[in-house]
Each structure stands twice: as structure tokens, then as C-alpha cells.
Short mmCIF file of C-alpha atoms and ligand atoms in Angstrom, two decimals:
data_model
loop_
_atom_site.label_atom_id
_atom_site.label_comp_id
_atom_site.label_asym_id
_atom_site.label_seq_id
_atom_site.Cartn_x
_atom_site.Cartn_y
_atom_site.Cartn_z
CA UNK A 1 115.67 -22.73 155.92
CA UNK A 2 113.83 -21.41 152.82
CA UNK A 3 112.80 -23.60 150.53
CA UNK A 4 114.55 -24.09 147.51
CA UNK A 5 114.71 -22.27 144.31
CA UNK A 6 115.15 -23.65 141.40
CA UNK A 7 114.94 -22.57 138.09
CA UNK A 8 115.17 -24.12 133.61
CA UNK A 9 117.12 -21.49 131.76
CA UNK A 10 116.50 -22.58 128.01
CA UNK A 11 117.90 -20.66 125.19
CA UNK A 12 115.28 -20.45 122.75
CA UNK A 13 117.93 -21.65 119.49
CA UNK A 14 116.25 -24.85 118.37
CA UNK A 15 113.73 -27.39 119.99
CA UNK A 16 113.49 -28.63 123.16
CA UNK A 17 115.66 -31.53 123.02
CA UNK A 18 115.03 -33.93 125.49
CA UNK A 19 118.41 -33.02 127.32
CA UNK A 20 116.90 -29.87 127.99
CA UNK A 21 113.52 -31.90 129.15
CA UNK A 22 115.75 -33.74 131.17
CA UNK A 23 117.13 -30.80 133.25
CA UNK A 24 113.78 -29.36 133.43
CA UNK A 25 112.20 -31.94 134.72
CA UNK A 26 115.23 -33.30 137.81
CA UNK A 27 114.53 -29.18 138.26
CA UNK A 28 111.42 -29.69 138.73
CA UNK A 29 111.52 -32.78 141.00
CA UNK A 30 113.21 -31.05 143.47
CA UNK A 31 110.87 -28.92 143.54
CA UNK A 32 107.94 -30.78 143.74
CA UNK A 33 110.28 -32.92 147.04
CA UNK A 34 110.56 -30.30 148.54
CA UNK A 35 108.06 -28.16 148.68
CA UNK A 36 110.53 -25.05 146.32
CA UNK A 37 109.89 -22.54 143.80
CA UNK A 38 110.89 -23.73 140.23
CA UNK A 39 111.06 -20.70 138.08
CA UNK A 40 111.48 -20.26 133.85
CA UNK A 41 113.93 -18.38 132.17
CA UNK A 42 113.83 -18.11 128.58
CA UNK A 43 117.50 -17.22 128.37
CA UNK A 44 117.14 -15.67 124.44
CA UNK A 45 120.09 -12.47 124.33
CA UNK A 46 121.47 -14.42 121.20
CA UNK A 47 119.33 -12.00 119.00
CA UNK A 48 120.25 -13.33 116.33
CA UNK A 49 119.43 -17.41 116.87
CA UNK A 50 116.96 -16.90 119.66
CA UNK A 51 112.82 -16.22 118.26
CA UNK A 52 109.54 -16.40 119.45
CA UNK A 53 108.51 -19.79 117.79
CA UNK A 54 111.64 -22.08 119.62
CA UNK A 55 110.25 -19.57 122.93
CA UNK A 56 106.43 -21.68 122.32
CA UNK A 57 107.88 -25.13 120.84
CA UNK A 58 109.76 -25.32 124.45
CA UNK A 59 106.94 -24.21 126.22
CA UNK A 60 104.36 -26.13 124.20
CA UNK A 61 107.29 -29.36 125.22
CA UNK A 62 107.65 -28.06 128.66
CA UNK A 63 103.59 -28.43 129.50
CA UNK A 64 102.38 -31.59 126.52
CA UNK A 65 105.28 -33.43 130.29
CA UNK A 66 103.12 -31.96 132.02
CA UNK A 67 105.96 -29.96 133.67
CA UNK A 68 105.02 -26.38 135.40
CA UNK A 69 107.05 -23.77 136.44
CA UNK A 70 106.44 -22.04 139.04
CA UNK A 71 107.44 -18.10 137.80
CA UNK A 72 108.36 -17.23 135.11
CA UNK A 73 108.86 -17.35 131.67
CA UNK A 74 111.36 -14.88 132.60
CA UNK A 75 112.92 -13.29 129.85
CA UNK A 76 116.41 -12.33 129.71
CA UNK A 77 117.13 -9.53 126.95
CA UNK A 78 114.45 -7.93 129.25
CA UNK A 79 117.59 -7.94 132.37
CA UNK A 80 120.47 -6.19 129.96
CA UNK A 81 120.28 -3.60 132.25
CA UNK A 82 120.99 -4.94 135.40
CA UNK A 83 123.76 -7.76 133.51
CA UNK A 84 125.85 -4.31 132.82
CA UNK A 85 124.70 -2.19 136.38
CA UNK A 86 125.93 -5.83 137.91
CA UNK A 87 129.80 -5.43 135.59
CA UNK A 88 130.45 -1.52 135.64
CA UNK A 89 129.64 -2.21 139.94
CA UNK A 90 132.95 -5.54 139.58
CA UNK A 91 134.78 -2.49 137.31
CA UNK A 92 134.32 0.09 139.57
CA UNK A 93 135.57 -2.28 142.22
CA UNK A 94 138.39 -2.84 141.53
CA UNK A 95 136.96 -6.53 139.85
CA UNK A 96 136.83 -5.74 136.35
CA UNK A 97 138.99 -3.72 134.25
CA UNK A 98 137.79 -2.52 130.63
CA UNK A 99 140.56 -3.92 127.75
CA UNK A 100 141.23 -1.06 125.05
CA UNK A 101 142.97 -3.86 122.28
CA UNK A 102 141.56 -3.97 118.87
CA UNK A 103 141.19 -7.63 117.72
CA UNK A 104 143.66 -7.64 115.32
CA UNK A 105 145.21 -7.12 118.99
CA UNK A 106 143.84 -9.70 120.10
CA UNK A 107 144.63 -12.38 116.94
CA UNK A 108 148.18 -11.52 117.61
CA UNK A 109 148.08 -12.37 120.77
CA UNK A 110 146.42 -15.75 119.94
CA UNK A 111 149.21 -16.18 117.24
CA UNK A 112 152.31 -16.04 119.84
CA UNK A 113 150.27 -18.46 122.48
CA UNK A 114 150.23 -20.63 118.85
CA UNK A 115 153.50 -20.13 118.53
CA UNK A 116 154.54 -21.36 121.70
CA UNK A 117 152.16 -24.34 121.56
CA UNK A 118 150.86 -23.37 124.23
CA UNK A 119 147.26 -22.92 125.08
CA UNK A 120 145.89 -19.41 124.41
CA UNK A 121 144.33 -17.96 127.84
CA UNK A 122 143.35 -13.99 128.06
CA UNK A 123 145.68 -12.04 131.60
CA UNK A 124 146.63 -8.69 132.05
CA UNK A 125 150.08 -9.00 132.83
CA UNK A 126 150.88 -10.36 129.66
CA UNK A 127 148.29 -8.75 127.34
CA UNK A 128 147.70 -5.72 128.74
CA UNK A 129 148.74 -2.33 126.94
CA UNK A 130 151.85 -0.18 128.29
CA UNK A 131 149.35 2.00 130.54
CA UNK A 132 150.07 4.62 128.50
CA UNK A 133 148.58 3.80 125.33
CA UNK A 134 145.26 2.89 127.34
CA UNK A 135 144.61 5.73 128.93
CA UNK A 136 144.84 7.67 125.53
CA UNK A 137 142.28 5.26 124.45
CA UNK A 138 140.77 6.04 126.90
CA UNK A 139 140.60 9.31 126.47
CA UNK A 140 139.82 9.19 122.39
CA UNK A 141 137.17 7.40 124.07
CA UNK A 142 137.66 4.12 121.86
CA UNK A 143 135.94 1.21 122.50
CA UNK A 144 136.91 -0.99 125.25
CA UNK A 145 134.73 -4.29 126.58
CA UNK A 146 135.20 -5.57 129.99
CA UNK A 147 137.16 -8.62 132.00
CA UNK A 148 136.38 -10.62 134.82
CA UNK A 149 140.20 -10.15 137.70
CA UNK A 150 140.13 -14.03 137.35
CA UNK A 151 141.90 -13.66 141.53
CA UNK A 152 144.87 -17.17 141.20
CA UNK A 153 143.37 -19.16 144.09
CA UNK A 154 141.43 -22.29 143.77
CA UNK A 155 138.68 -21.74 143.23
CA UNK A 156 136.29 -25.32 144.44
CA UNK A 157 132.38 -27.18 145.23
CA UNK A 158 130.63 -29.62 146.21
CA UNK A 159 128.51 -30.53 143.65
CA UNK A 160 126.20 -32.66 144.39
CA UNK A 161 126.48 -35.14 141.58
CA UNK A 162 129.93 -34.52 141.13
CA UNK A 163 131.51 -34.37 144.71
CA UNK A 164 134.26 -31.78 145.24
CA UNK A 165 135.34 -30.23 141.71
CA UNK A 166 138.41 -27.46 142.73
CA UNK A 167 139.96 -25.41 139.08
CA UNK A 168 143.02 -23.56 139.92
CA UNK A 169 142.12 -19.53 138.90
CA UNK A 170 146.01 -19.96 137.29
CA UNK A 171 144.13 -21.86 133.89
CA UNK A 172 140.98 -19.26 134.30
CA UNK A 173 141.49 -16.62 131.98
CA UNK A 174 140.39 -12.66 132.63
CA UNK A 175 136.84 -13.46 130.24
CA UNK A 176 134.94 -10.93 128.75
CA UNK A 177 132.04 -9.74 131.33
CA UNK A 178 130.35 -6.60 128.65
CA UNK A 179 130.78 -6.44 125.48
CA UNK A 180 132.50 -3.26 123.76
CA UNK A 181 128.33 -2.46 123.50
CA UNK A 182 127.90 -3.16 126.08
CA UNK A 183 126.19 -6.51 126.43
CA UNK A 184 126.81 -8.65 129.08
CA UNK A 185 128.57 -12.09 128.23
CA UNK A 186 126.81 -16.14 128.87
CA UNK A 187 128.60 -16.19 132.03
CA UNK A 188 127.53 -12.26 133.63
CA UNK A 189 124.19 -12.38 132.29
CA UNK A 190 123.18 -16.01 134.35
CA UNK A 191 124.93 -14.87 137.52
CA UNK A 192 123.12 -12.52 137.71
CA UNK A 193 119.44 -13.84 136.85
CA UNK A 194 120.55 -15.76 139.85
CA UNK A 195 121.15 -13.62 142.24
CA UNK A 196 118.29 -11.34 141.52
CA UNK A 197 115.89 -14.58 140.67
CA UNK A 198 117.27 -16.11 144.33
CA UNK A 199 118.53 -19.06 142.67
CA UNK A 200 119.52 -22.29 145.69
CA UNK A 201 120.53 -24.90 142.56
CA UNK A 202 121.58 -24.19 139.45
CA UNK A 203 121.07 -28.56 138.38
CA UNK A 204 121.84 -28.33 134.15
CA UNK A 205 123.49 -30.62 131.87
CA UNK A 206 127.48 -31.52 132.36
CA UNK A 207 128.63 -28.91 129.57
CA UNK A 208 127.70 -26.42 132.26
CA UNK A 209 131.32 -27.27 134.46
CA UNK A 210 133.62 -25.74 132.96
CA UNK A 211 131.54 -22.93 133.57
CA UNK A 212 130.67 -23.50 137.06
CA UNK A 213 134.26 -21.88 138.51
CA UNK A 214 133.89 -18.54 136.22
CA UNK A 215 130.32 -17.58 137.79
CA UNK A 216 131.30 -18.66 141.18
CA UNK A 217 134.07 -16.29 141.71
CA UNK A 218 131.42 -14.32 140.06
CA UNK A 219 129.20 -14.88 142.95
CA UNK A 220 132.56 -14.22 145.50
CA UNK A 221 133.28 -10.21 143.64
CA UNK A 222 129.38 -9.80 143.54
CA UNK A 223 129.35 -10.43 147.67
CA UNK A 224 127.56 -13.57 147.68
CA UNK A 225 127.01 -17.09 148.47
CA UNK A 226 127.11 -19.36 144.81
CA UNK A 227 124.25 -21.90 144.86
CA UNK A 228 124.71 -25.15 145.15
CA UNK A 229 125.09 -26.98 141.37
CA UNK A 230 124.82 -30.43 140.36
CA UNK A 231 125.15 -31.40 136.75
CA UNK A 232 123.48 -34.03 134.85
CA UNK A 233 125.26 -35.87 132.61
CA UNK A 234 124.76 -36.53 128.99
CA UNK A 235 122.67 -38.33 127.38
CA UNK A 236 123.53 -40.49 124.88
CA UNK A 237 122.19 -42.37 121.58
CA UNK A 238 123.19 -46.64 122.38
CA UNK A 239 125.63 -45.82 119.77
CA UNK A 240 127.75 -44.34 122.42
CA UNK A 241 127.11 -40.44 120.64
CA UNK A 242 126.25 -37.66 121.15
CA UNK A 243 121.81 -37.76 120.43
CA UNK A 244 121.40 -36.50 117.05
CA UNK A 245 118.46 -34.68 115.08
CA UNK A 246 119.58 -37.13 112.25
CA UNK A 247 120.54 -40.35 113.65
CA UNK A 248 117.56 -40.48 116.08
CA UNK A 249 114.50 -38.18 117.06
CA UNK A 250 116.62 -35.79 119.34
CA UNK A 251 113.24 -33.48 119.92
CA UNK A 252 110.24 -34.15 122.59
CA UNK A 253 107.89 -32.23 119.83
CA UNK A 254 108.89 -36.15 117.06
CA UNK A 255 107.62 -38.37 120.58
CA UNK A 256 104.83 -36.53 120.41
CA UNK A 257 104.16 -37.06 117.52
CA UNK A 258 105.29 -40.29 117.37
CA UNK A 259 102.75 -41.37 119.81
CA UNK A 260 103.84 -41.29 123.01
CA UNK A 261 102.56 -40.81 126.24
CA UNK A 262 103.77 -37.73 128.38
CA UNK A 263 103.06 -39.48 131.57
CA UNK A 264 105.71 -43.05 129.63
CA UNK A 265 108.37 -40.33 128.47
CA UNK A 266 108.34 -38.66 132.10
CA UNK A 267 109.10 -41.88 133.85
CA UNK A 268 112.04 -42.97 130.83
CA UNK A 269 113.42 -39.46 131.50
CA UNK A 270 113.36 -39.24 135.07
CA UNK A 271 115.40 -42.26 134.27
CA UNK A 272 117.43 -40.95 132.38
CA UNK A 273 120.43 -40.68 134.46
CA UNK A 274 118.58 -41.39 137.95
CA UNK A 275 116.85 -44.06 140.03
CA UNK A 276 115.70 -44.47 142.94
CA UNK A 277 118.13 -47.21 144.27
CA UNK A 278 115.65 -49.78 143.24
CA UNK A 279 115.11 -51.40 140.16
CA UNK A 280 112.27 -50.20 140.20
CA UNK A 281 111.23 -48.70 135.51
CA UNK A 282 107.69 -48.57 135.77
CA UNK A 283 108.15 -45.50 138.86
CA UNK A 284 105.03 -43.41 138.90
CA UNK A 285 104.43 -39.36 139.01
CA UNK A 286 103.67 -39.23 143.25
CA UNK A 287 106.00 -41.77 143.83
CA UNK A 288 108.95 -40.00 141.64
CA UNK A 289 108.23 -36.91 143.61
CA UNK A 290 108.93 -39.08 146.49
CA UNK A 291 111.84 -40.29 146.04
CA UNK A 292 113.76 -38.03 143.94
CA UNK A 293 116.83 -36.85 144.98
CA UNK A 294 120.36 -35.43 142.95
CA UNK A 295 122.35 -38.08 145.34
CA UNK A 296 121.32 -40.55 142.83
CA UNK A 297 122.20 -39.03 140.15
CA UNK A 298 124.24 -40.65 139.21
CA UNK A 299 128.31 -39.24 136.72
CA UNK A 300 128.98 -41.38 133.58
CA UNK A 301 126.10 -40.85 130.71
CA UNK A 302 122.61 -42.04 130.55
CA UNK A 303 122.28 -44.13 127.51
CA UNK A 304 118.87 -43.16 125.20
CA UNK A 305 117.71 -46.13 124.62
CA UNK A 306 113.87 -45.74 122.05
CA UNK A 307 112.85 -49.15 122.07
CA UNK A 308 113.60 -49.40 126.43
CA UNK A 309 111.44 -45.97 126.03
CA UNK A 310 108.41 -48.09 123.46
CA UNK A 311 108.55 -50.81 126.04
CA UNK A 312 107.71 -48.48 129.18
CA UNK A 313 105.70 -47.14 126.46
CA UNK A 314 103.50 -49.63 125.53
CA UNK A 315 103.45 -50.40 129.81
CA UNK A 316 101.99 -46.61 130.39
CA UNK A 317 98.85 -47.51 127.75
CA UNK A 318 97.81 -50.15 128.88
CA UNK A 319 96.41 -49.45 131.57
CA UNK A 320 95.37 -46.01 130.82
CA UNK A 321 91.70 -45.88 130.19
CA UNK A 322 90.34 -45.68 126.91
CA UNK A 323 88.34 -42.63 127.57
CA UNK A 324 92.17 -40.96 127.55
CA UNK A 325 92.82 -41.92 124.86
CA UNK A 326 89.87 -40.91 122.38
CA UNK A 327 91.46 -37.62 122.05
CA UNK A 328 95.12 -38.05 121.05
CA UNK A 329 94.17 -41.82 119.03
CA UNK A 330 91.69 -39.35 117.20
CA UNK A 331 94.11 -36.78 116.51
CA UNK A 332 96.79 -39.39 115.64
CA UNK A 333 93.86 -40.78 112.24
CA UNK A 334 93.59 -37.30 111.30
CA UNK A 335 97.10 -37.69 110.62
CA UNK A 336 97.24 -40.02 108.49
CA UNK A 337 93.91 -38.91 106.92
CA UNK A 338 91.49 -40.88 108.25
CA UNK A 339 87.86 -40.58 108.47
CA UNK A 340 86.76 -41.90 111.61
CA UNK A 341 82.53 -40.36 112.44
CA UNK A 342 82.66 -43.46 115.16
CA UNK A 343 83.18 -44.67 118.88
CA UNK A 344 86.49 -45.17 118.66
CA UNK A 345 86.38 -47.24 121.70
CA UNK A 346 85.72 -50.26 121.56
CA UNK A 347 88.04 -50.28 118.27
CA UNK A 348 91.05 -49.03 120.89
CA UNK A 349 90.03 -51.07 123.67
CA UNK A 350 90.90 -53.93 120.95
CA UNK A 351 93.69 -53.56 120.69
CA UNK A 352 96.04 -51.08 123.50
CA UNK A 353 97.02 -54.31 124.68
CA UNK A 354 99.06 -55.20 121.94
CA UNK A 355 100.68 -51.68 121.46
CA UNK A 356 103.69 -50.08 122.72
CA UNK A 357 103.01 -46.19 120.98
CA UNK A 358 98.68 -44.55 119.88
CA UNK A 359 100.45 -44.11 116.95
CA UNK A 360 100.90 -47.58 116.75
CA UNK A 361 96.74 -48.48 118.25
CA UNK A 362 95.86 -45.88 115.51
CA UNK A 363 97.54 -47.41 112.72
CA UNK A 364 95.55 -50.29 113.91
CA UNK A 365 92.43 -49.00 113.64
CA UNK A 366 92.58 -47.14 110.49
CA UNK A 367 93.24 -50.82 109.11
CA UNK A 368 89.79 -51.83 110.89
CA UNK A 369 88.33 -49.23 109.68
CA UNK A 370 89.12 -48.60 106.18
CA UNK A 371 90.13 -52.00 104.05
CA UNK A 372 92.33 -50.01 101.38
CA UNK A 373 95.33 -49.95 104.03
CA UNK A 374 95.66 -53.92 103.83
CA UNK A 375 98.72 -54.69 103.64
CA UNK A 376 100.04 -58.85 103.61
CA UNK A 377 103.30 -59.35 105.62
CA UNK A 378 105.23 -62.10 105.02
CA UNK A 379 104.16 -63.78 108.14
CA UNK A 380 101.54 -63.97 106.00
CA UNK A 381 101.92 -64.26 102.91
CA UNK A 382 103.16 -68.05 104.32
CA UNK A 383 100.86 -69.40 106.57
CA UNK A 384 99.17 -68.82 103.08
CA UNK A 385 101.67 -71.34 101.12
CA UNK A 386 101.86 -73.30 104.27
CA UNK A 387 97.29 -73.55 104.53
CA UNK A 388 97.63 -74.59 100.96
CA UNK A 389 94.26 -74.99 99.32
CA UNK A 390 92.77 -74.64 102.83
CA UNK A 391 93.27 -71.75 103.63
CA UNK A 392 90.94 -71.35 100.27
CA UNK A 393 87.97 -73.40 101.69
CA UNK A 394 88.32 -72.04 105.41
CA UNK A 395 87.96 -69.20 104.08
CA UNK A 396 84.54 -70.11 101.79
CA UNK A 397 83.71 -71.51 105.12
CA UNK A 398 84.28 -69.44 107.30
CA UNK A 399 82.00 -66.54 104.94
CA UNK A 400 78.92 -69.36 104.67
CA UNK A 401 78.79 -70.21 108.46
CA UNK A 402 79.54 -66.31 109.03
CA UNK A 403 77.04 -64.66 106.43
CA UNK A 404 74.20 -66.34 108.08
CA UNK A 405 74.98 -64.70 111.61
CA UNK A 406 72.14 -61.31 111.40
CA UNK A 407 73.70 -57.95 112.41
CA UNK A 408 71.72 -58.42 115.47
CA UNK A 409 74.06 -62.04 116.84
CA UNK A 410 77.49 -60.26 115.29
CA UNK A 411 79.41 -59.43 118.79
CA UNK A 412 82.65 -61.63 120.21
CA UNK A 413 80.60 -64.71 122.41
CA UNK A 414 78.30 -65.08 119.36
CA UNK A 415 80.89 -65.24 117.07
CA UNK A 416 83.23 -66.97 119.10
CA UNK A 417 81.25 -70.31 119.01
CA UNK A 418 80.06 -69.71 115.10
CA UNK A 419 83.99 -69.89 114.60
CA UNK A 420 84.38 -73.61 117.56
CA UNK A 421 81.33 -75.19 115.72
CA UNK A 422 82.36 -75.13 112.16
CA UNK A 423 86.25 -75.96 113.54
CA UNK A 424 85.21 -79.00 114.70
CA UNK A 425 82.47 -80.21 112.53
CA UNK A 426 85.02 -80.36 109.76
CA UNK A 427 87.74 -81.46 112.51
CA UNK A 428 90.35 -78.55 111.43
CA UNK A 429 92.35 -77.35 114.01
CA UNK A 430 90.47 -73.75 114.96
CA UNK A 431 93.85 -71.89 114.01
CA UNK A 432 93.12 -72.76 110.98
CA UNK A 433 90.55 -71.78 110.45
CA UNK A 434 90.61 -68.10 112.81
CA UNK A 435 93.75 -67.42 110.93
CA UNK A 436 93.14 -67.42 107.61
CA UNK A 437 90.31 -64.84 108.48
CA UNK A 438 92.68 -62.28 109.99
CA UNK A 439 94.84 -62.63 107.35
CA UNK A 440 91.43 -61.46 105.58
CA UNK A 441 90.45 -58.56 107.59
CA UNK A 442 94.14 -57.29 109.08
CA UNK A 443 96.33 -57.89 106.62
CA UNK A 444 98.61 -60.47 108.75
CA UNK A 445 98.09 -62.84 111.63
CA UNK A 446 98.68 -61.04 114.48
CA UNK A 447 95.58 -59.10 116.61
CA UNK A 448 93.60 -59.20 119.00
CA UNK A 449 91.10 -62.20 119.28
CA UNK A 450 89.32 -62.69 115.56
CA UNK A 451 86.14 -62.54 117.31
CA UNK A 452 86.55 -59.32 118.93
CA UNK A 453 88.76 -58.69 114.77
CA UNK A 454 85.15 -59.16 113.82
CA UNK A 455 82.84 -57.28 116.14
CA UNK A 456 85.08 -54.96 114.84
CA UNK A 457 85.62 -54.14 111.47
CA UNK A 458 81.07 -54.76 111.54
CA UNK A 459 79.11 -57.47 110.05
CA UNK A 460 79.65 -56.20 106.56
CA UNK A 461 82.36 -55.25 105.94
CA UNK A 462 83.92 -58.39 107.13
CA UNK A 463 81.57 -60.41 105.03
CA UNK A 464 83.75 -58.46 102.05
CA UNK A 465 86.77 -58.73 103.63
CA UNK A 466 86.35 -62.06 103.53
CA UNK A 467 84.95 -62.87 99.73
CA UNK A 468 87.17 -61.08 98.54
CA UNK A 469 90.52 -62.65 100.14
CA UNK A 470 89.42 -65.91 98.42
CA UNK A 471 91.78 -67.08 96.34
CA UNK A 472 90.94 -68.12 92.71
N1 LIG B 1 121.05 -21.71 128.36
C1 LIG B 1 122.33 -22.38 129.26
C2 LIG B 1 121.66 -23.45 127.77
O1 LIG B 1 120.96 -23.70 127.25
C3 LIG B 1 121.92 -22.71 129.89
C4 LIG B 1 122.09 -21.55 131.52
C5 LIG B 1 122.67 -22.65 132.68
O2 LIG B 1 121.85 -23.37 133.11
O3 LIG B 1 123.55 -22.21 133.68
O4 LIG B 1 122.43 -24.65 127.54
#
């Protein structure tokens, strides 16, 4: 058996939608699982809406996700001659015919169907012109479209996800394959390309199911075996509606900006509609490839839960060596307008275990580097109210003890000893000493252990922040 050939065929008419990225991922996983070939084809035939910038966004998004293609990108627009040749072959072989109806005449046919309360379907027997009129228009060189003569028989396939799907040819119309300007329409172009690119498996969104019988009919008329079709489920938001840019981030680039790691995004996307069979959620890439199969893709729509994505990202973050976070955190800090100029590794190390995204890490580091970014949160205000006078007293005492510590001894183990001793000598609870310092340094009540926080912020800056936080 020859190795499978699959393709991802996005239209560059917008950003890379998470649904598209998931389709690309499934194709890529299938190719990697089977030793097949993953082809990238940019379907840029909609000249008005396709742009080079969109193509670039798609290529960048795939690269960011680590989805590498083996062939392409091919551009559908560059294959227009072959699409036309294939359509003309169908015409010559009698599988298609010229339609000389003008758009007004076509509208009149539609109106007729509407008046009868029937859905409009172009059927040659009902819509075609009388033979003499056709001949007259042809002889006069009037424009025409080319329509495919839909076979009046059952068209069925064994979908790798949905099982047997069958349509009656009589429910499908004689669809246009060539416009009057000689350009091929979508179904013709896709089939012509998939044949030329020897695609064996078409893995795509189930919004394409209604195109599939038309495409299978084209394959048969062109004398080619149709590929295996696998229609993957839609992705819905947690509100049960289609993901849209307005309600949630729907573009892959948005998640990159939000500080999601590509490995986490890949893992998350893979589980939107596929499951390895067990309950595992964190599946490393090599395992994902080893276990991927079309049989384990579900039929029902998948739900995109951003909270789960953040959780998953947190899992990946905690496993990632700090050195791999240096560049992404640096980039996020630049986006936040924070100048760094010091080794970020210890800062990242201190906060990463409690973080869910790279952005979250960068935001915490920004506060550690720049006191103007401290914002007191509600929990901090509550605690200050609860501690009453002890807040000021404990901060003052802490300031005194810490000020006695010189820069050489300013490291977590030593600082911990100082603060413990301080709490003991006054019979104070350790937390009542630590929390005011945490509030002084970050504005909040949650952080890495306070001795590490003091090290991250540095001696002089910590003392300034503590002094500045003492009320009165
Ligand atoms: N270009 C089509 C789209 O963006 C995909 C075509 C296909 O996968 O067959 O939806």
C-alpha cells in the first residue's frame, strides 16, 4: 500500500481560525502516524477576499504550532488552467453541458420554484432552453456556464468519522463547474487539485459534508477512485454557539499573544474531537502521533473551553525548563513596556509554578521589576483591615530586621531565618509577618514564598517598597 497523502487547504480570506488549525493538526498527526505526506494548499481562488497577508498569517500560525508541511504551499490560483482542462474534459465526455441561461432567466426559474414552495434545484430537464434557442445562442457566441450533469443515482461513502453517508443524486442539482469567464468553481477546483496531488484521505470540517457527494460524482466522472473522507466535528464555544471573533479569541494568533505555549495549544486542539481512548489530558507530541487514529474522532461537536486551555498551559509551563521561557517572557515584557536589563531566569523560576500563561508570568515579573505596577487587590485590602494596627507594626519590625541584612546575605535561606526569628521574638504568627511584606512588594496576597520574593525584587527595592507601604 502506498503511503497516505493528506492536505490542509485553507482559504486565505482571514486569520487562522482555531477550527482550521485543528483540521491542520489532525491531517498532520495522521501523516506523521502513518508515514504519509502532509500537503499544504492555499485555496486562493476568491480573488477579492484572499490576500498575501492572510496567507502569511496562516503559514506563521502553523509554524508556531509546529505543524510542518512536506509539500507546498501550492496555490490553487496557479492551477486554474488544469481546473478548466478537467472541466472541459467533462464537457467533451458528456458529463457536463453548457448552460446559456442568463442570470435574469435563472432568477425567473428560482421565482417559479419559490411560488410552488419548493427549494430551487437546477435540473436540465426543467430549466434548459429549447434546443433551437440553445443552438442560436451558441452560434451567436453568447456566454455560458458549464454545469455538471448530476447522475440520478445514490452516492454514498464510508466516512471515517460518521460511517455510511448516502445521498440521492436526484436531491442534488446540476451544479456549475465553470463560470462564464472560464474559471472553475470550488468543487471542481478541489477535486482537480486533490486528484493531481494524489490525495488519499480528505480530513476536513463536517461543514463540507454536503459538498462531498458532488465531489465524489466528479471523481467518478473523471474516472478516479475517490479518497477516504473523514469529516471532523465543529468546534463550539462554551455557550454552545459557533466560535466567533466577537465572543472569544478564535484566531490562533490571539492565543500566541495571550501567552499560550504551542505545545499546550497543540495538545488542547488535538483533544477537540479526538481522544486517545483513555482519560488522559496531557499527551506529549510523540505519544499523540503514536496513538492518533481517525476511528477515535468523535461525531458530536467539540467544546472549546478557554479555562481548560489555561489549565493545560499551566501544566506545560510547570514542566518547561526556564531557559525555554526566556525569549517568550522577554517578548511579553516588551509588549507590556517593561525594560528588563537583568537576568530573567530567577524571576521566571520564582513565579512559573503558580502561572497559567506566559503573559501571567510576565505580568508578575513586571510588578517585581517596576513598583509603579503594584495594584492593591481586594484580598490585600481585606487582610490589612483584619490585621488593623498589626499591619503597620509588623511591617516596621520587618523593615528594621531586613535593613540590618546586607546585600551579601540577601538570599532566600538567610532571609527566611531572619523573618522566622522576628516572628518568634514577638510571639507573632509567621503569616502575619509574611503577608504584609507580600502586600508591600506586590500589592497582592499570593506569590512565591516571601524570602524568594524578597530576593527577586532585590534588597534596596524591597526595603523601599516596605517603607513606602507602612501607613501613617
Ligand atoms: N478551502 C476550504 C475551506 O477553507 C477547504 C476545502 C477542503 O478542505 O476541501 O474551507
